[in-house]
Backbone as a chain_set.jsonl record, in Angstrom:
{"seq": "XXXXXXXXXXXXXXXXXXXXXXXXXXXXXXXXXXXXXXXXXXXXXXXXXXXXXXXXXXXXXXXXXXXXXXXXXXXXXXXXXXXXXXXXXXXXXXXXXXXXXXXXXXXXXXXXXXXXXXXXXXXXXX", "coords": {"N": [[-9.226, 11.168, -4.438], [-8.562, 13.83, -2.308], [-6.592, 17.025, -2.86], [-6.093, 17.742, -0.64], [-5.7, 15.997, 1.039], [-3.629, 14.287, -0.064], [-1.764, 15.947, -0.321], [-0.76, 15.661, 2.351], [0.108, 13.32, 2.497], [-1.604, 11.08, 2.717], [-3.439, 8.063, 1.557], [-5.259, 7.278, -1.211], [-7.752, 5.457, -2.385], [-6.943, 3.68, -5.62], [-7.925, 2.347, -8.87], [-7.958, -1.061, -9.74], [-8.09, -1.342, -12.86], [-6.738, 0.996, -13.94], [-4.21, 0.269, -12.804], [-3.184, -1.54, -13.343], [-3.02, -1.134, -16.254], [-0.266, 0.322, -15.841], [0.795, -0.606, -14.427], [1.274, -3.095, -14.957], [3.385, -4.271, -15.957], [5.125, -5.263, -14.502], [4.045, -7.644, -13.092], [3.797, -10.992, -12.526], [3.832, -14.079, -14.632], [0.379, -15.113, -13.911], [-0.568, -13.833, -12.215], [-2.363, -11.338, -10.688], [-3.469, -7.702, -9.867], [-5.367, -6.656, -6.669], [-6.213, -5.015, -5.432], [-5.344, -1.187, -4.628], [-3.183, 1.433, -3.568], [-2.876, 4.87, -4.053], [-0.964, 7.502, -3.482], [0.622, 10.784, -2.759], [2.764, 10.868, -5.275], [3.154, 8.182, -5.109], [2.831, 4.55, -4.929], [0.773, 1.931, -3.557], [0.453, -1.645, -3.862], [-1.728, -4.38, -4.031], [-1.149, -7.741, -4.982], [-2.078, -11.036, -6.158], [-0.066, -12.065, -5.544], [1.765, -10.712, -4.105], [3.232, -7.822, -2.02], [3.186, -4.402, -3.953], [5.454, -1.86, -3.897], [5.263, 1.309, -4.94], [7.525, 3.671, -5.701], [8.169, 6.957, -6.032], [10.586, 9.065, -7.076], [12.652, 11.766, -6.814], [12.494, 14.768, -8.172], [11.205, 14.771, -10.535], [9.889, 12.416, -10.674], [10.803, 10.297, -12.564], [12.817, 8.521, -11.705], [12.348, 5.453, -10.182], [11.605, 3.404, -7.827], [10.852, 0.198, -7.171], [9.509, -2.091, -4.578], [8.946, -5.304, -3.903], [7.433, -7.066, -1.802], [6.936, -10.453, -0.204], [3.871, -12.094, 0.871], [4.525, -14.237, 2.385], [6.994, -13.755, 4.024], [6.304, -11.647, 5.607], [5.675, -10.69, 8.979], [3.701, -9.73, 10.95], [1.241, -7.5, 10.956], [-0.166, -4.63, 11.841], [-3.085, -2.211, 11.83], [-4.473, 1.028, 12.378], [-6.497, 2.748, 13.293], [-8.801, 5.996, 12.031], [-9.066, 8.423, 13.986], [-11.94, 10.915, 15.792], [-10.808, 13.068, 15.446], [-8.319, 12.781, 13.855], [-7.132, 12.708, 10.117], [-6.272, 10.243, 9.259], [-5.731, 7.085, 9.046], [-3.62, 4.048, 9.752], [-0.784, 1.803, 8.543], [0.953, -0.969, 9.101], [3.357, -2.573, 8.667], [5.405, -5.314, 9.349], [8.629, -6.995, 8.653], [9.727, -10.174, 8.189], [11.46, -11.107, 11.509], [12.164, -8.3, 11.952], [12.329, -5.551, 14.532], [11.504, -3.039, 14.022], [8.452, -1.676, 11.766], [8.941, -2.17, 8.457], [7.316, -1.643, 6.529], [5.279, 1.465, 6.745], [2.534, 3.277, 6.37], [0.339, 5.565, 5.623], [-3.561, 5.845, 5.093], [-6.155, 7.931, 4.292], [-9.835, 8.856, 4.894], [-11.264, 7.977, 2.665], [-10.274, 5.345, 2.426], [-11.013, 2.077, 3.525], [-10.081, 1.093, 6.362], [-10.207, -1.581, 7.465], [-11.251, -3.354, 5.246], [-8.443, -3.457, 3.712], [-6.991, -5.071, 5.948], [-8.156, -7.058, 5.761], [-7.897, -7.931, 3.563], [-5.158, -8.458, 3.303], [-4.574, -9.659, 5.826], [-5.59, -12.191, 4.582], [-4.278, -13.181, 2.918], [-1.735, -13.887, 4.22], [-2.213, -15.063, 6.329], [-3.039, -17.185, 4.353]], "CA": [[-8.455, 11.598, -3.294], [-8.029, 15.282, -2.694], [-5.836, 17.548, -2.733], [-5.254, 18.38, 0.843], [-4.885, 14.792, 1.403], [-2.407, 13.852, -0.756], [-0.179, 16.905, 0.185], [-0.55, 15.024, 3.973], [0.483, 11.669, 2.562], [-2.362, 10.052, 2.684], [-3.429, 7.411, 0.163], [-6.939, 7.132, -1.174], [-8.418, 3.844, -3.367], [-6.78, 3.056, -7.132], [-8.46, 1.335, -9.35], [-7.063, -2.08, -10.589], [-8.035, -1.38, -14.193], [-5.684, 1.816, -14.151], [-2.959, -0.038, -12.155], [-2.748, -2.608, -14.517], [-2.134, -0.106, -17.507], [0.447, 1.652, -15.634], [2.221, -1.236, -13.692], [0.896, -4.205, -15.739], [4.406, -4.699, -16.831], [5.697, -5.768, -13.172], [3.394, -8.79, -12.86], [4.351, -12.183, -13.196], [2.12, -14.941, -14.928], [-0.589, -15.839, -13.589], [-0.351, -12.521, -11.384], [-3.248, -9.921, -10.6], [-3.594, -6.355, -8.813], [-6.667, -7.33, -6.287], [-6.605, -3.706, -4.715], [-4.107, -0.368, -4.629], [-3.938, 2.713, -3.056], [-2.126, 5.795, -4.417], [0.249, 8.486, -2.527], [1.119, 11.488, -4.001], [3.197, 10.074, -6.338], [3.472, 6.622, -4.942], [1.778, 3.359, -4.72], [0.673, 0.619, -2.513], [-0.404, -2.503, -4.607], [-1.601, -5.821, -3.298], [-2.001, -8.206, -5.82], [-2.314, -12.42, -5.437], [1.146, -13.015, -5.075], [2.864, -10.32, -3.339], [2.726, -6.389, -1.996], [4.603, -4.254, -4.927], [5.669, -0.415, -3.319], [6.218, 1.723, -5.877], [8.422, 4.862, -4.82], [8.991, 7.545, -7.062], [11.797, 10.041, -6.483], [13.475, 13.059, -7.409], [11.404, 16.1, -8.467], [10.529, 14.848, -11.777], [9.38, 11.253, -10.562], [11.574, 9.396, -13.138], [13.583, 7.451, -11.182], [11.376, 4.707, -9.69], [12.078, 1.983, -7.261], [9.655, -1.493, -7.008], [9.912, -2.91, -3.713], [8.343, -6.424, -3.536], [7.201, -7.751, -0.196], [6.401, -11.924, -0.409], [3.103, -12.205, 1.851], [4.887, -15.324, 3.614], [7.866, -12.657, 4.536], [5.47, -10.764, 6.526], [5.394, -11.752, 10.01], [3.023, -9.142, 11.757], [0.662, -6.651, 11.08], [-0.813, -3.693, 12.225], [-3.771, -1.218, 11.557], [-4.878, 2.091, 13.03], [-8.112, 3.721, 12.643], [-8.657, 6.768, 12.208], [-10.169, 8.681, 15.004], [-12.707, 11.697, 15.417], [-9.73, 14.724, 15.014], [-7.55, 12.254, 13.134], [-7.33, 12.565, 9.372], [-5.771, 9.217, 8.692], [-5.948, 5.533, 9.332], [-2.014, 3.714, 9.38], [-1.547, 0.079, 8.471], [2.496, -0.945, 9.378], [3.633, -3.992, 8.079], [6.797, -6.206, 9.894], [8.678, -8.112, 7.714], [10.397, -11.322, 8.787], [11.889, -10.483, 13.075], [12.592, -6.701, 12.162], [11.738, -4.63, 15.685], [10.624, -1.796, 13.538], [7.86, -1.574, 11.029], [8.984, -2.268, 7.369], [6.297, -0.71, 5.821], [4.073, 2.365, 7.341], [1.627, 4.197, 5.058], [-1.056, 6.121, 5.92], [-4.894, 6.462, 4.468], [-7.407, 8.884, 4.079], [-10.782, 8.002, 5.11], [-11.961, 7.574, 1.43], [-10.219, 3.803, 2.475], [-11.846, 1.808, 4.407], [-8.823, 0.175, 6.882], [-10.537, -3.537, 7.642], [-10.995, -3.567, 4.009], [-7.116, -3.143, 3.362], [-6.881, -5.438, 6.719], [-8.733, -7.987, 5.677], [-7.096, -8.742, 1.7], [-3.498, -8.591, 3.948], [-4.89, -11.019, 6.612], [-6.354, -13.597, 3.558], [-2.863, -13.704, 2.056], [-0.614, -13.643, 5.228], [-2.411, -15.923, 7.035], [-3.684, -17.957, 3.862]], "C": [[-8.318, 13.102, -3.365], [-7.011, 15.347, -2.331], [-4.794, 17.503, -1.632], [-4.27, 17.382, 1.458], [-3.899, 14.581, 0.965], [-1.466, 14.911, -0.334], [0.192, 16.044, 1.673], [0.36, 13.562, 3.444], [-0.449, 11.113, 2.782], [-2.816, 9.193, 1.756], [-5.045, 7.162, -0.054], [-6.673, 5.584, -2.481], [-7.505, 4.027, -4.906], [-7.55, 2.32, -7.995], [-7.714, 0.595, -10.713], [-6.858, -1.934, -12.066], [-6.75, -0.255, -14.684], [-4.656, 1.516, -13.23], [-2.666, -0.739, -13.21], [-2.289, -1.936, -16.264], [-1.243, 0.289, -17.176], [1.536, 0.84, -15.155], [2.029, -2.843, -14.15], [2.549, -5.186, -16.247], [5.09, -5.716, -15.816], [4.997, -7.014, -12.953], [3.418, -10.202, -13.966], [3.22, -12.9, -13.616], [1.818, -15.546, -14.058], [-0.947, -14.274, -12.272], [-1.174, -11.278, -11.653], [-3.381, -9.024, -9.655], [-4.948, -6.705, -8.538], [-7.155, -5.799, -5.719], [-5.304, -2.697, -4.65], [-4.774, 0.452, -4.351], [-2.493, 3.87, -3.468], [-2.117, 6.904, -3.468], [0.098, 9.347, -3.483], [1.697, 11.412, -5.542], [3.218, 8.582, -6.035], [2.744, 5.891, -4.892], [1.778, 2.458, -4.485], [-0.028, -0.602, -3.377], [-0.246, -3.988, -4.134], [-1.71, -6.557, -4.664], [-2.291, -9.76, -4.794], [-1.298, -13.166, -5.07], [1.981, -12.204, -4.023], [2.44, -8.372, -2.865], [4.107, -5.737, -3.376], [4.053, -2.55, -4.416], [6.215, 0.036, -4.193], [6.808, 3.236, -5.221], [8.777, 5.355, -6.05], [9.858, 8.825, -6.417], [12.176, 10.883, -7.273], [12.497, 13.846, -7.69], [10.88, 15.876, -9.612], [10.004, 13.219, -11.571], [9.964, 10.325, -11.518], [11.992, 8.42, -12.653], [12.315, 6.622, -10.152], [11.937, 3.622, -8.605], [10.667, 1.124, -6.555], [10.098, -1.776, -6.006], [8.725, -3.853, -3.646], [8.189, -7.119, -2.335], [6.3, -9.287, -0.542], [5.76, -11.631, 0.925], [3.611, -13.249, 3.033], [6.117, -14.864, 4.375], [7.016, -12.189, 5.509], [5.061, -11.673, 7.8], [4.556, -10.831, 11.279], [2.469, -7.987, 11.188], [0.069, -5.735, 11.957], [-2.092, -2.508, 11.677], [-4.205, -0.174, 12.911], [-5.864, 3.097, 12.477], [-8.221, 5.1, 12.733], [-9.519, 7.708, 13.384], [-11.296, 9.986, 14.677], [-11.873, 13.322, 14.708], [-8.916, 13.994, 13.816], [-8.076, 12.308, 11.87], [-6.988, 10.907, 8.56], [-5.847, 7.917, 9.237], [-4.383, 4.763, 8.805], [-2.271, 2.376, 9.11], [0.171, 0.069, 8.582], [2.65, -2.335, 9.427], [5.411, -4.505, 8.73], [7.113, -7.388, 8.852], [10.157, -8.983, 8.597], [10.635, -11.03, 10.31], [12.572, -9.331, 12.696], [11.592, -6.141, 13.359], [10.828, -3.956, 14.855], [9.453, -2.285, 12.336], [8.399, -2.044, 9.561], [8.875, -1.696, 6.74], [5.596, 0.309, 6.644], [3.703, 3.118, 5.958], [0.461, 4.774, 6.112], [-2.352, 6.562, 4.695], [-5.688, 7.169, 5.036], [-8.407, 8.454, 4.342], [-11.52, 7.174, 3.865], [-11.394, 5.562, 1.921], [-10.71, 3.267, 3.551], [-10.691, 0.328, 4.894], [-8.671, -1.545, 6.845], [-10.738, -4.2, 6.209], [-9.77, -4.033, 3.699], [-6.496, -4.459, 4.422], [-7.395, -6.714, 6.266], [-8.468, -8.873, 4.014], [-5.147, -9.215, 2.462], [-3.753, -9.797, 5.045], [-5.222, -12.731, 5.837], [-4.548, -13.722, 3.142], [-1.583, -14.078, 3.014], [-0.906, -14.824, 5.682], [-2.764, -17.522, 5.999], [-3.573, -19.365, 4.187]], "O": [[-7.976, 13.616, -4.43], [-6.345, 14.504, -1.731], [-3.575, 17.357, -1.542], [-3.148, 17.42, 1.963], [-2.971, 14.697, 1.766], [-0.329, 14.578, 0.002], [1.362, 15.845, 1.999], [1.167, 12.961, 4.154], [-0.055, 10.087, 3.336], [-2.509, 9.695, 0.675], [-5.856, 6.906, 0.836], [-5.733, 5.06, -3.079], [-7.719, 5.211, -5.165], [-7.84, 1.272, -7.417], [-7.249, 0.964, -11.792], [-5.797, -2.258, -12.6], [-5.952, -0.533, -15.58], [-4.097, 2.506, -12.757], [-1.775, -0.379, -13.979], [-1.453, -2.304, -17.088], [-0.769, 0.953, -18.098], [2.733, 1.113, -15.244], [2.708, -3.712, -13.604], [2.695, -6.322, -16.699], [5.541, -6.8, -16.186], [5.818, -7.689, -12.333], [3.245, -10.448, -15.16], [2.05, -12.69, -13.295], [2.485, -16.347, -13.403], [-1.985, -14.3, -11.612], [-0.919, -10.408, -12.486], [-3.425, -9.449, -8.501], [-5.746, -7.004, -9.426], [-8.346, -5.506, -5.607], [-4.206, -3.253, -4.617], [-5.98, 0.669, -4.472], [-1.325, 3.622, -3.172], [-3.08, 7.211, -2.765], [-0.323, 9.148, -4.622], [1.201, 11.788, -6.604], [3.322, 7.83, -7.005], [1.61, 6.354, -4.778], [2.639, 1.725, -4.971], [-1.233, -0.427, -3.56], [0.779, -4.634, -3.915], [-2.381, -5.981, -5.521], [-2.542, -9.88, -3.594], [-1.263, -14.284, -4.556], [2.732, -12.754, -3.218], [1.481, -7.789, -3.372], [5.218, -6.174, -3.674], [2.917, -2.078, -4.464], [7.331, -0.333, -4.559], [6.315, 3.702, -4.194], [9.388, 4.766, -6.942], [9.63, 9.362, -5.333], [12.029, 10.739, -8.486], [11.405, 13.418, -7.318], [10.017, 16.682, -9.958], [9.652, 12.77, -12.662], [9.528, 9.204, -11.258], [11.62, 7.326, -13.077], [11.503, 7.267, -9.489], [12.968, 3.048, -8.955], [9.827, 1.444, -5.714], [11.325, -1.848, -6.075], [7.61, -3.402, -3.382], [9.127, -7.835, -1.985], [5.18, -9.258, -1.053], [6.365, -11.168, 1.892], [3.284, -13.199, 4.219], [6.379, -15.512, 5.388], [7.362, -12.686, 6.581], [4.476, -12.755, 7.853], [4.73, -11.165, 12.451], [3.37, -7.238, 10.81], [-0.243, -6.242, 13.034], [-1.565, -1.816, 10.806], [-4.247, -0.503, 14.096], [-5.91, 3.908, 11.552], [-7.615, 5.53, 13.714], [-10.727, 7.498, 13.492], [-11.591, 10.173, 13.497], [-12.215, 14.196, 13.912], [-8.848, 14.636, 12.768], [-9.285, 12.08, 11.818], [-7.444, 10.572, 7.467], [-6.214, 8.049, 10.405], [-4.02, 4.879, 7.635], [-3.334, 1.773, 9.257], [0.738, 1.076, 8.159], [2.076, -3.103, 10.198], [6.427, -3.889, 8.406], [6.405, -8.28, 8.386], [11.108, -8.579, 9.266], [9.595, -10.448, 10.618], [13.724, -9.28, 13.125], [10.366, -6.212, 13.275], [9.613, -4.154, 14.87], [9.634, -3.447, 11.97], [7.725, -3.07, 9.653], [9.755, -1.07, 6.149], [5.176, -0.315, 7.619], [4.329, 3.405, 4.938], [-0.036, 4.315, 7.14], [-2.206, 7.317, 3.734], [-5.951, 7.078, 6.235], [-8.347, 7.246, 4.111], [-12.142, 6.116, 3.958], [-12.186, 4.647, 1.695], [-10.858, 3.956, 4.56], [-10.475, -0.756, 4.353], [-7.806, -2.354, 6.509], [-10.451, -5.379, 6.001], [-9.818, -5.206, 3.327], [-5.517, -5.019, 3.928], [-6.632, -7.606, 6.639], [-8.775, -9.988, 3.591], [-4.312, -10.04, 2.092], [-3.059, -10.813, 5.002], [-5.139, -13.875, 6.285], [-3.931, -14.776, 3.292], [-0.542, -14.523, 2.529], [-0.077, -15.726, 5.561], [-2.782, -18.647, 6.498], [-4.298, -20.187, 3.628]]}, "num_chains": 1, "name": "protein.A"}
């Protein structure tokens, strides 16, 4: 992911093997990271049971907060592609009858949206 991006907020690809060293601890048995995408500091991780948002805070990133989203919670999706001026591609997640969004994130093109669209559709809809 570069630079520029990540100052924007955008999130580029993770890879599971270095999620699982880093957030390995958060996953229940029988429980694997299938795909993640890292923020500046933060991170979007699907695994097979659930989405886990990690949020870090304060200026020294210490303080952390896990938010867990159960795929059968989720009662609408969204994606947004990125266009020809546009740097980013959104994906905005509704959980249970909330009006608003839940979740919004935005990626970088390095991700590839229907990708990201299509592991959230297998588990939502499974």
């Amino acid at each position: 992911m570069g630079f520029f991006s990540a100052i924007l907020g955008n999130a580029g690809v993770a890879q599971p093997a270095e999620l699982n060293t880093e957030y390995g601890i958060l996953l229940a048995n029988g429980e694997v990271i299938e795909i993640g995408f890292k923020l500046m500091r933060d991170v979007f991780i699907f695994t097979n049971k659930r989405l886990i948002l990690v949020d870090k805070q304060g200026l020294t990133g210490k303080k952390i907060e896990y938010l867990s989203v159960l795929y059968k919670s989720i009662s609408r999706f969204a994606i947004e592609t990125a266009g020809h001026m546009d740097l980013d591609a959104e994906l905005k997640i509704w959980v249970s009858s909330e009006a608003i969004p839940s979740v919004t994130r935005k990626f970088n093109k390095q991700v590839n949206i229907y990708d990201l669209q299509k592991v959230l559709a297998e588990h939502v809809l499974g």
